[in-house]
Short mmCIF file of C-alpha atoms and ligand atoms in Angstrom, two decimals:
data_model
loop_
_atom_site.label_atom_id
_atom_site.label_comp_id
_atom_site.label_asym_id
_atom_site.label_seq_id
_atom_site.Cartn_x
_atom_site.Cartn_y
_atom_site.Cartn_z
CA MET A 1122 0.03 -0.17 0.25
CA HIS A 1123 1.02 3.42 -0.85
CA ALA A 1124 0.13 6.74 0.58
CA GLU A 1125 1.03 10.20 -1.30
CA ILE A 1126 0.62 12.74 1.12
CA ALA A 1127 0.13 17.02 0.75
CA GLY A 1128 2.16 18.94 4.07
CA ALA A 1129 5.14 18.05 6.29
CA GLY A 1130 3.39 19.90 8.82
CA PHE A 1131 2.46 17.88 12.39
CA ALA A 1132 -0.32 16.18 11.16
CA GLY A 1133 1.40 15.59 7.50
CA LEU A 1134 4.68 13.95 9.25
CA THR A 1135 2.47 12.31 12.20
CA ALA A 1136 0.26 10.38 9.11
CA ALA A 1137 3.65 9.46 7.41
CA ILE A 1138 5.25 8.14 10.30
CA ALA A 1139 2.16 6.15 11.75
CA LEU A 1140 1.46 4.61 8.42
CA HIS A 1141 5.13 3.57 7.79
CA GLU A 1142 5.17 1.91 10.86
CA ARG A 1143 2.15 -0.50 9.74
CA GLY A 1144 3.94 -1.29 6.40
CA TRP A 1145 3.12 1.22 4.23
CA SER A 1146 5.48 3.42 1.65
CA VAL A 1147 4.78 6.87 1.96
CA ARG A 1148 5.89 10.03 0.12
CA VAL A 1149 5.59 13.02 2.04
CA HIS A 1150 5.39 17.04 -0.24
CA GLU A 1151 5.86 20.27 0.81
CA LYS A 1152 5.64 23.02 -0.64
CA GLU A 1153 8.54 25.37 1.13
CA PRO A 1154 11.88 24.81 0.37
CA GLU A 1155 13.01 23.97 3.67
CA LEU A 1156 11.07 22.03 6.43
CA ARG A 1157 10.96 23.81 9.88
CA ALA A 1158 8.27 25.78 12.25
CA PHE A 1159 7.86 28.93 12.80
CA GLY A 1160 9.09 31.05 15.74
CA ALA A 1161 6.48 30.77 17.86
CA GLY A 1162 5.73 28.60 20.88
CA ILE A 1163 3.12 26.03 21.71
CA PHE A 1164 1.43 23.64 24.08
CA ILE A 1165 1.30 20.16 24.24
CA TRP A 1166 -1.43 18.25 26.48
CA GLU A 1167 -1.53 14.53 27.17
CA ASN A 1168 -3.37 13.73 24.83
CA GLY A 1169 -0.46 15.06 22.12
CA LEU A 1170 2.38 13.38 24.65
CA ARG A 1171 1.02 9.97 23.92
CA VAL A 1172 0.84 10.89 20.17
CA LEU A 1173 4.45 11.50 20.16
CA HIS A 1174 5.14 8.09 21.99
CA ALA A 1175 3.58 6.37 19.62
CA ILE A 1176 5.28 7.68 16.39
CA GLY A 1177 8.95 7.97 18.33
CA ALA A 1178 9.30 11.45 19.01
CA TYR A 1179 8.81 11.48 22.72
CA GLU A 1180 11.41 11.24 24.33
CA ASP A 1181 13.29 13.68 21.94
CA VAL A 1182 10.19 16.49 23.03
CA VAL A 1183 10.06 15.70 26.53
CA GLN A 1184 13.72 15.62 27.26
CA ALA A 1185 13.95 19.80 27.01
CA ALA A 1186 10.59 20.74 26.94
CA HIS A 1187 9.56 22.52 29.89
CA GLN A 1188 7.18 21.30 32.57
CA PRO A 1189 5.10 24.06 34.41
CA PRO A 1190 4.20 23.20 38.00
CA ALA A 1191 1.23 25.58 37.74
CA TYR A 1192 -0.95 27.02 35.11
CA GLU A 1193 -2.54 30.43 36.36
CA SER A 1194 -5.26 32.84 34.84
CA ARG A 1195 -5.30 36.48 35.68
CA ARG A 1196 -7.90 39.26 34.86
CA ASN A 1197 -6.65 43.04 35.96
CA GLY A 1198 -3.84 41.40 38.18
CA VAL A 1199 -5.83 39.89 40.30
CA CYS A 1200 -5.66 35.90 39.99
CA THR A 1201 -9.26 34.11 38.65
CA ALA A 1202 -8.47 30.31 38.21
CA PHE A 1203 -5.03 28.30 39.27
CA GLU A 1204 -4.09 24.66 38.86
CA ARG A 1205 -1.21 22.57 39.97
CA ILE A 1206 -0.03 20.87 36.72
CA ASN A 1207 2.60 18.13 35.59
CA ASP A 1208 3.25 17.10 39.24
CA GLY A 1209 1.42 14.00 39.60
CA ASN A 1210 -2.38 15.29 39.41
CA ARG A 1211 -4.62 14.30 35.94
CA TYR A 1212 -3.24 17.34 34.24
CA ARG A 1213 0.01 16.88 32.02
CA LEU A 1214 0.53 20.10 30.02
CA LEU A 1215 4.38 20.90 28.40
CA THR A 1216 5.23 24.26 26.38
CA MET A 1217 7.63 24.57 24.06
CA THR A 1218 9.11 26.33 20.98
CA ARG A 1219 7.53 24.85 17.64
CA GLN A 1220 11.00 24.11 16.17
CA HIS A 1221 11.83 22.07 18.85
CA LEU A 1222 8.96 19.51 18.67
CA TYR A 1223 8.65 19.98 14.54
CA GLY A 1224 12.23 18.84 15.08
CA ALA A 1225 11.37 15.66 17.35
CA ILE A 1226 8.88 14.65 14.60
CA LEU A 1227 10.95 15.04 12.07
CA LYS A 1228 13.70 13.42 13.49
CA SER A 1229 11.72 10.64 13.63
CA ALA A 1230 11.01 10.42 10.55
CA ARG A 1231 14.15 10.59 9.46
CA ARG A 1232 15.09 7.87 10.67
CA ALA A 1233 12.04 5.55 9.69
CA GLY A 1234 13.73 6.69 6.24
CA ILE A 1235 10.33 8.51 5.26
CA GLU A 1236 10.86 10.18 1.71
CA ILE A 1237 10.02 14.11 2.11
CA CYS A 1238 9.80 16.14 -1.07
CA ALA A 1239 10.46 19.68 0.00
CA GLY A 1240 10.05 22.81 -2.51
CA SER A 1241 7.26 20.29 -4.19
CA GLU A 1242 3.54 21.77 -4.25
CA ALA A 1243 0.43 20.04 -4.02
CA VAL A 1244 -2.09 21.55 -6.17
CA GLY A 1245 -4.96 19.03 -5.85
CA ALA A 1246 -6.33 15.73 -5.89
CA ARG A 1247 -9.10 13.08 -7.47
CA PRO A 1248 -10.86 10.78 -5.08
CA ASP A 1249 -10.15 7.71 -7.38
CA GLY A 1250 -6.50 8.61 -5.61
CA VAL A 1251 -4.21 10.74 -7.63
CA LEU A 1252 -2.11 13.79 -5.91
CA GLN A 1253 -2.04 16.55 -8.20
CA LEU A 1254 1.45 18.92 -8.39
CA ALA A 1255 2.03 22.44 -9.70
CA ASP A 1256 5.48 20.63 -11.98
CA GLY A 1257 2.06 19.17 -13.24
CA ARG A 1258 2.68 15.46 -12.22
CA ASN A 1259 0.01 13.30 -10.90
CA VAL A 1260 1.06 10.90 -8.72
CA PRO A 1261 -1.14 7.15 -7.54
CA ALA A 1262 -1.57 6.19 -4.72
CA ASP A 1263 -3.64 3.92 -2.78
CA LEU A 1264 -4.58 6.74 -0.51
CA VAL A 1265 -3.87 10.19 -0.96
CA ILE A 1266 -3.91 12.61 2.76
CA ALA A 1267 -4.49 16.16 2.33
CA ALA A 1268 -2.82 17.68 5.49
CA ASP A 1269 -1.78 21.06 3.61
CA GLY A 1270 -3.04 23.33 6.38
CA VAL A 1271 -5.88 25.48 6.70
CA ARG A 1272 -5.96 27.14 3.06
CA SER A 1273 -5.14 23.44 1.88
CA PRO A 1274 -5.67 23.52 -1.89
CA VAL A 1275 -6.32 19.83 -1.63
CA ARG A 1276 -9.24 20.13 -0.11
CA ASP A 1277 -10.43 22.96 -2.37
CA SER A 1278 -10.18 21.34 -5.50
CA LEU A 1279 -13.05 18.65 -3.70
CA GLY A 1280 -15.61 21.20 -3.06
CA LEU A 1281 -15.21 19.86 0.63
CA ILE A 1282 -15.81 23.44 2.83
CA GLY A 1283 -18.89 23.56 5.07
CA GLU A 1284 -18.25 26.99 6.77
CA ARG A 1285 -15.60 28.91 7.83
CA ARG A 1286 -15.63 31.86 10.28
CA LYS A 1287 -13.12 34.61 11.27
CA TYR A 1288 -13.31 36.18 15.36
CA GLN A 1289 -12.74 39.84 16.76
CA ASP A 1290 -9.54 39.10 18.13
CA GLY A 1291 -6.33 38.36 16.34
CA ILE A 1292 -3.18 37.44 18.06
CA ILE A 1293 0.70 38.15 17.75
CA ARG A 1294 3.08 35.75 18.51
CA VAL A 1295 6.54 35.64 19.87
CA LEU A 1296 9.51 34.33 21.59
CA VAL A 1297 12.13 36.49 23.55
CA GLU A 1298 15.09 35.53 25.83
CA ARG A 1299 13.61 34.40 29.03
CA ALA A 1300 16.60 36.31 30.71
CA ASP A 1301 15.74 36.98 34.85
CA PHE A 1302 11.80 35.48 34.64
CA THR A 1303 12.95 32.26 36.43
CA GLY A 1304 11.75 30.70 39.71
CA GLY A 1305 8.53 30.85 41.31
CA PRO A 1306 5.35 32.16 38.55
CA TRP A 1307 7.70 33.10 36.00
CA ASP A 1308 8.03 29.01 35.73
CA HIS A 1309 4.04 29.09 35.36
CA VAL A 1310 1.85 29.55 32.49
CA ILE A 1311 0.33 32.71 33.15
CA ASP A 1312 -2.66 33.76 31.30
CA MET A 1313 -2.92 37.42 31.83
CA TRP A 1314 -5.96 40.01 30.92
CA ALA A 1315 -6.55 43.64 30.97
CA PHE A 1316 -9.65 45.51 30.26
CA GLY A 1317 -8.46 48.92 30.90
CA PRO A 1318 -6.92 50.95 29.60
CA ARG A 1319 -7.63 48.72 26.37
CA VAL A 1320 -8.68 45.74 25.81
CA LEU A 1321 -5.33 43.24 25.75
CA ARG A 1322 -4.10 39.95 26.84
CA VAL A 1323 -0.73 38.04 27.36
CA LEU A 1324 -0.41 34.58 27.32
CA TYR A 1325 2.89 33.98 29.28
CA ALA A 1326 4.67 30.76 28.21
CA PRO A 1327 8.45 29.40 29.28
CA CYS A 1328 9.40 26.94 26.91
CA GLU A 1329 12.98 25.19 26.81
CA ALA A 1330 16.03 26.61 26.08
CA ASN A 1331 15.08 29.87 28.27
CA GLN A 1332 13.20 31.05 25.54
CA LEU A 1333 9.38 32.93 26.49
CA TYR A 1334 6.64 32.33 24.07
CA PHE A 1335 4.29 35.48 24.55
CA ALA A 1336 0.68 35.23 22.40
CA MET A 1337 0.10 38.55 22.36
CA MET A 1338 -4.14 39.12 21.65
CA ALA A 1339 -5.73 42.43 21.18
CA PRO A 1340 -8.98 43.34 19.03
CA ARG A 1341 -8.44 43.05 15.44
CA ASP A 1342 -9.47 46.85 15.51
CA ASP A 1343 -6.33 48.44 17.50
CA VAL A 1344 -4.53 49.06 15.07
CA ALA A 1345 -2.09 50.53 17.37
CA ALA A 1346 -1.36 46.72 19.53
CA ALA A 1347 -0.84 45.72 16.09
CA LEU A 1348 2.48 44.76 14.77
CA PRO A 1349 5.30 45.65 15.53
CA VAL A 1350 4.63 45.47 18.97
CA ARG A 1351 4.91 48.78 20.36
CA PRO A 1352 6.78 47.89 24.49
CA ALA A 1353 4.97 50.61 26.05
CA ILE A 1354 1.46 50.30 24.90
CA TRP A 1355 1.77 46.63 26.29
CA ALA A 1356 3.87 47.46 29.63
CA SER A 1357 0.80 50.28 30.26
CA CYS A 1358 -1.44 46.87 31.09
CA PHE A 1359 1.50 44.53 31.85
CA PRO A 1360 4.11 46.59 33.64
CA ASP A 1361 5.69 43.38 35.20
CA LEU A 1362 6.14 41.96 31.72
CA ALA A 1363 8.29 45.58 30.25
CA ALA A 1364 11.54 44.49 30.14
CA ALA A 1365 10.61 41.55 28.27
CA PHE A 1366 8.72 43.68 25.38
CA GLN A 1367 11.65 45.35 25.21
CA ARG A 1368 13.61 42.74 23.45
CA ILE A 1369 10.67 41.82 20.93
CA GLY A 1370 12.17 44.57 18.44
CA MET A 1371 10.61 43.59 14.99
CA ARG A 1372 9.38 40.53 16.15
CA GLY A 1373 6.65 38.16 15.72
CA ARG A 1374 3.40 36.77 13.29
CA TYR A 1375 0.32 37.74 13.60
CA ASP A 1376 -2.66 35.74 12.66
CA VAL A 1377 -6.51 36.10 13.25
CA TYR A 1378 -8.45 33.37 15.19
CA GLU A 1379 -10.50 30.92 12.42
CA THR A 1380 -12.45 27.89 12.12
CA THR A 1381 -12.89 26.22 9.00
CA ARG A 1382 -15.31 22.99 8.96
CA LEU A 1383 -16.60 20.31 6.42
CA ASP A 1384 -19.23 18.96 4.98
CA SER A 1385 -16.78 15.31 5.08
CA TRP A 1386 -13.29 14.82 5.87
CA SER A 1387 -12.92 12.59 2.56
CA GLU A 1388 -13.79 12.05 -1.10
CA GLY A 1389 -13.02 8.39 -2.14
CA ARG A 1390 -9.30 7.77 -1.54
CA VAL A 1391 -8.20 11.14 -0.23
CA ALA A 1392 -8.14 11.79 2.95
CA ILE A 1393 -8.32 15.54 4.89
CA VAL A 1394 -6.44 15.71 8.13
CA GLY A 1395 -4.87 18.49 10.65
CA ASP A 1396 -6.46 22.31 10.07
CA SER A 1397 -6.61 21.84 6.65
CA ALA A 1398 -10.04 19.87 8.52
CA HIS A 1399 -11.00 21.21 11.03
CA ALA A 1400 -8.86 24.72 11.79
CA MET A 1401 -9.65 26.06 15.57
CA PRO A 1402 -9.42 29.08 17.71
CA PRO A 1403 -6.27 27.54 19.90
CA THR A 1404 -8.43 28.39 23.07
CA LEU A 1405 -8.02 25.38 24.00
CA ALA A 1406 -4.61 24.50 22.13
CA GLN A 1407 -5.49 21.76 20.96
CA GLY A 1408 -5.42 22.36 16.94
CA ALA A 1409 -2.01 20.20 16.73
CA GLY A 1410 -3.08 17.82 19.40
CA CYS A 1411 -6.29 17.01 17.18
CA ALA A 1412 -4.08 17.24 14.41
CA MET A 1413 -1.96 14.33 15.62
CA MET A 1414 -4.70 12.26 16.95
CA ASN A 1415 -6.38 12.47 14.26
CA ALA A 1416 -3.56 11.80 11.85
CA LEU A 1417 -2.19 8.81 14.12
CA SER A 1418 -5.85 7.51 13.94
CA LEU A 1419 -6.31 7.51 10.33
CA ALA A 1420 -3.44 5.25 9.56
CA GLU A 1421 -4.90 2.63 11.80
CA THR A 1422 -8.17 2.68 10.42
CA VAL A 1423 -6.58 2.31 6.84
CA ALA A 1424 -3.79 0.16 8.08
CA ASP A 1425 -5.09 -3.28 6.77
CA GLY A 1426 -5.19 -1.36 3.21
CA ALA A 1427 -9.32 -2.91 2.86
CA ASP A 1428 -11.60 -0.78 0.87
CA ILE A 1429 -9.83 2.61 1.75
CA ALA A 1430 -12.69 5.14 1.19
CA ALA A 1431 -15.33 2.98 3.51
CA ALA A 1432 -12.20 3.19 5.99
CA LEU A 1433 -12.09 6.93 5.96
CA GLN A 1434 -15.88 7.06 6.67
CA GLN A 1435 -15.62 4.90 9.55
CA TRP A 1436 -12.41 6.87 10.91
CA GLU A 1437 -14.63 10.03 10.75
CA ALA A 1438 -17.58 8.26 12.37
CA GLN A 1439 -15.08 7.55 14.87
CA GLU A 1440 -12.68 10.32 15.61
CA ARG A 1441 -14.90 13.19 14.50
CA PRO A 1442 -16.80 13.76 17.67
CA LEU A 1443 -14.18 14.55 20.16
CA THR A 1444 -12.94 17.72 17.59
CA ASP A 1445 -16.11 18.71 16.66
CA HIS A 1446 -16.66 19.36 20.49
CA THR A 1447 -13.25 20.69 20.98
CA GLN A 1448 -13.24 23.23 18.17
CA ALA A 1449 -16.83 23.89 19.03
CA ARG A 1450 -15.68 24.75 22.69
CA ALA A 1451 -12.68 26.69 21.62
CA ALA A 1452 -14.99 28.53 19.44
CA GLU A 1453 -17.06 29.49 21.99
CA LEU A 1454 -14.17 30.84 23.77
CA ALA A 1455 -12.70 32.90 21.48
CA HIS A 1456 -15.89 34.70 20.87
CA THR A 1457 -16.99 35.19 24.35
CA ARG A 1458 -12.92 35.87 25.88
CA ALA A 1459 -14.67 33.66 28.44
CA LEU A 1460 -10.88 33.02 29.34
CA SER A 1461 -10.44 36.54 31.15
CA ASN A 1462 -12.54 34.91 33.47
CA GLY A 1463 -10.09 31.97 34.04
CA MET A 1464 -9.05 28.39 32.63
CA GLN A 1465 -12.10 26.22 33.28
CA TRP A 1466 -10.43 22.81 34.68
CA ASP A 1467 -13.62 20.54 33.67
CA ASP A 1468 -14.08 17.89 31.06
CA ILE A 1469 -16.20 20.44 28.28
CA GLY A 1470 -12.76 22.09 27.55
CA LEU A 1471 -10.32 19.62 28.78
CA ARG A 1472 -11.86 16.35 27.16
CA ALA A 1473 -9.19 15.88 24.06
CA ALA A 1474 -6.52 16.47 26.72
CA LEU A 1475 -7.56 13.63 29.17
CA HIS A 1476 -8.59 11.16 25.87
CA VAL A 1477 -6.62 8.64 25.37
CA PRO A 1478 -6.71 8.33 21.13
CA THR A 1479 -6.67 5.01 18.62
CA GLY A 1480 -3.15 3.72 17.71
CA THR A 1481 -1.16 5.02 21.06
CA LEU A 1482 0.06 2.19 23.81
CA PRO A 1483 -1.29 2.90 26.76
CA GLU A 1484 0.38 0.20 28.59
CA ALA A 1485 3.14 1.42 27.74
CA TYR A 1486 2.66 5.08 27.96
CA ALA A 1487 2.26 4.25 31.84
CA GLN A 1488 5.46 2.85 32.30
CA LEU A 1489 7.29 5.96 31.33
CA GLU A 1490 9.41 7.82 33.84
CA ARG A 1491 8.32 11.44 33.60
P1 LIG B 2239 0.15 23.26 9.29
O1 LIG B 2239 0.80 23.27 10.68
O2 LIG B 2239 -0.02 24.41 9.04
O3 LIG B 2239 1.08 22.29 8.40
C1 LIG B 2239 0.37 22.80 6.62
C2 LIG B 2239 1.84 22.21 6.39
O4 LIG B 2239 1.77 21.92 4.96
C3 LIG B 2239 3.04 23.19 6.35
O5 LIG B 2239 4.27 22.78 5.90
C4 LIG B 2239 2.18 23.80 4.54
O6 LIG B 2239 3.84 24.68 4.50
C5 LIG B 2239 2.25 22.71 3.84
N1 LIG B 2239 1.65 23.40 2.63
C6 LIG B 2239 0.80 24.15 2.33
N2 LIG B 2239 0.20 23.95 1.16
C7 LIG B 2239 0.66 22.83 0.37
C8 LIG B 2239 0.93 22.72 -0.84
N3 LIG B 2239 -0.24 23.31 -1.58
N4 LIG B 2239 1.87 21.78 -1.15
C9 LIG B 2239 2.60 21.04 -0.47
N5 LIG B 2239 2.40 21.35 1.11
C10 LIG B 2239 1.30 22.33 1.37
N6 LIG B 2239 -2.23 23.87 18.34
C11 LIG B 2239 -1.72 22.87 19.94
O7 LIG B 2239 -2.15 22.21 19.95
N7 LIG B 2239 -1.45 23.57 20.80
C12 LIG B 2239 -1.38 24.92 21.11
O8 LIG B 2239 -0.46 25.83 22.21
C13 LIG B 2239 -1.17 26.04 19.64
N8 LIG B 2239 -1.44 27.54 19.76
C14 LIG B 2239 -1.72 28.05 18.27
C15 LIG B 2239 -1.74 29.52 18.68
C16 LIG B 2239 -2.37 30.11 17.52
C17 LIG B 2239 -2.18 31.69 17.86
C18 LIG B 2239 -2.56 29.29 16.30
C19 LIG B 2239 -3.24 30.00 15.00
C20 LIG B 2239 -2.83 27.90 16.60
C21 LIG B 2239 -2.36 27.26 17.60
N9 LIG B 2239 -2.58 25.84 17.30
C22 LIG B 2239 -1.97 24.95 18.41
C23 LIG B 2239 -2.92 25.54 16.27
C24 LIG B 2239 -1.58 23.89 15.71
O9 LIG B 2239 -0.80 25.51 15.26
C25 LIG B 2239 -2.99 23.61 14.18
O10 LIG B 2239 -3.69 23.15 14.45
C26 LIG B 2239 -1.25 22.94 13.70
O11 LIG B 2239 -0.45 23.23 13.08
C27 LIG B 2239 -2.37 22.43 12.18
O12 LIG B 2239 -1.23 21.25 11.83
P2 LIG B 2239 -1.03 21.10 10.64
O13 LIG B 2239 -0.28 19.88 10.09
O14 LIG B 2239 -2.56 20.53 9.96
O15 LIG B 2239 -1.10 22.47 9.55
N1 LIG B 2240 -3.52 29.04 24.07
C1 LIG B 2240 -2.19 28.95 23.36
C2 LIG B 2240 -2.36 30.17 22.86
O1 LIG B 2240 -1.25 30.76 21.64
C3 LIG B 2240 -2.96 31.04 22.49
C4 LIG B 2240 -4.57 30.44 23.12
C5 LIG B 2240 -4.77 29.33 23.98
C6 LIG B 2240 -1.27 28.04 22.99
C7 LIG B 2240 -3.17 32.34 21.85
O2 LIG B 2240 -2.14 32.08 21.20
O3 LIG B 2240 -6.33 31.68 24.37
O4 LIG B 2240 -5.93 32.03 22.49
C8 LIG B 2240 -5.27 31.25 23.03
#
């Protein structure tokens, strides 16, 4: 059995490794000339760690990632929620840079000898199992996977888009040197909201190798809070972070929250997985978690190679309810800004985080040293 995969992001590489582990031959096409993630942080909850374990990337991720001992939320400087995490309690959450996560997954793919074609752009697919490339080639496969991100041209060539939505807030993501932001609360994740003098938010997270991740949120129409970051504006709401804001300079990447929903996650032999199928606001930090869970379960469901189109429908029926639930909750949190009242440590928001994903090895995972 052979798969052609569009996109070497978190979903595409996870699917490639998981299929390879199940005896498939795979080839991955990445549009960009270089394989790398952009400069920002990422949160990986335990469901994601379980997937990383199943695809051989767990050790490399965990040995350097930051393990925050607590997750705090503050509103106008007042604590609204506080939860101990990682230390023998129910919630495991690691914070790291995207480069770190991506590097570990890529290393596992390389170890498996997976063919990854950088600079190879996909433009579409045919339901009978053909991936169409920008250079004019049409490559046949038993399974074609569209893991080409939120703007997925492969998905769009099949006309699968159902609904797309944007929200009132956008976010700047940036990494800065951690310097003396260490010890005590500075080792925690801190979600800081300010509702005066303007609406601003900084999600503060230490990462590996002395880096700090800031996700800096502002309403889309607040042009003064857009890039490049003006330290004085942010320091007026978050004076404790003034020294770190000074270090941002011209760095940062800006995105508006968005959601994508499809009528179907597959068409014939073509599967759509990751942000191409179910982009969600980052409010629950589950976009990559769900992308990797669904990529792994996809591989598990088609593994034996029988009736691919039917297997893809079965995959969606089994996996989609959790993703839909998580996406809907993340969208509600983005829309209502409810995280300003504190992270809600409940099953509604954290169901995906506590889920044991299809295709993982819970017994072996339970034996791991933490
Ligand atoms: P992508 O990561 O977008 O990868 C798609 C790949 O396909 C890219 O390499 C791209 O170059 C390539 N590609 C695109 N077009 C083509 C083409 N035509 N041909 C070939 N290749 C192509 N998730 C979390 O789990 N935790 C978090 O903390 C978190 N924080 C976030 C913060 C923000 C502000 C945002 C916006 C998202 C966040 N997410 C988080 C979500 C997460 O980033 C995405 O869900 C995840 O990157 C999706 O992975 P993917 O592989 O589906 O898509
Ligand atoms: N979690 C993460 C994040 O980057 C953001 C949010 C939650 C890791 C914003 O970028 O709530 O918006 C959020």
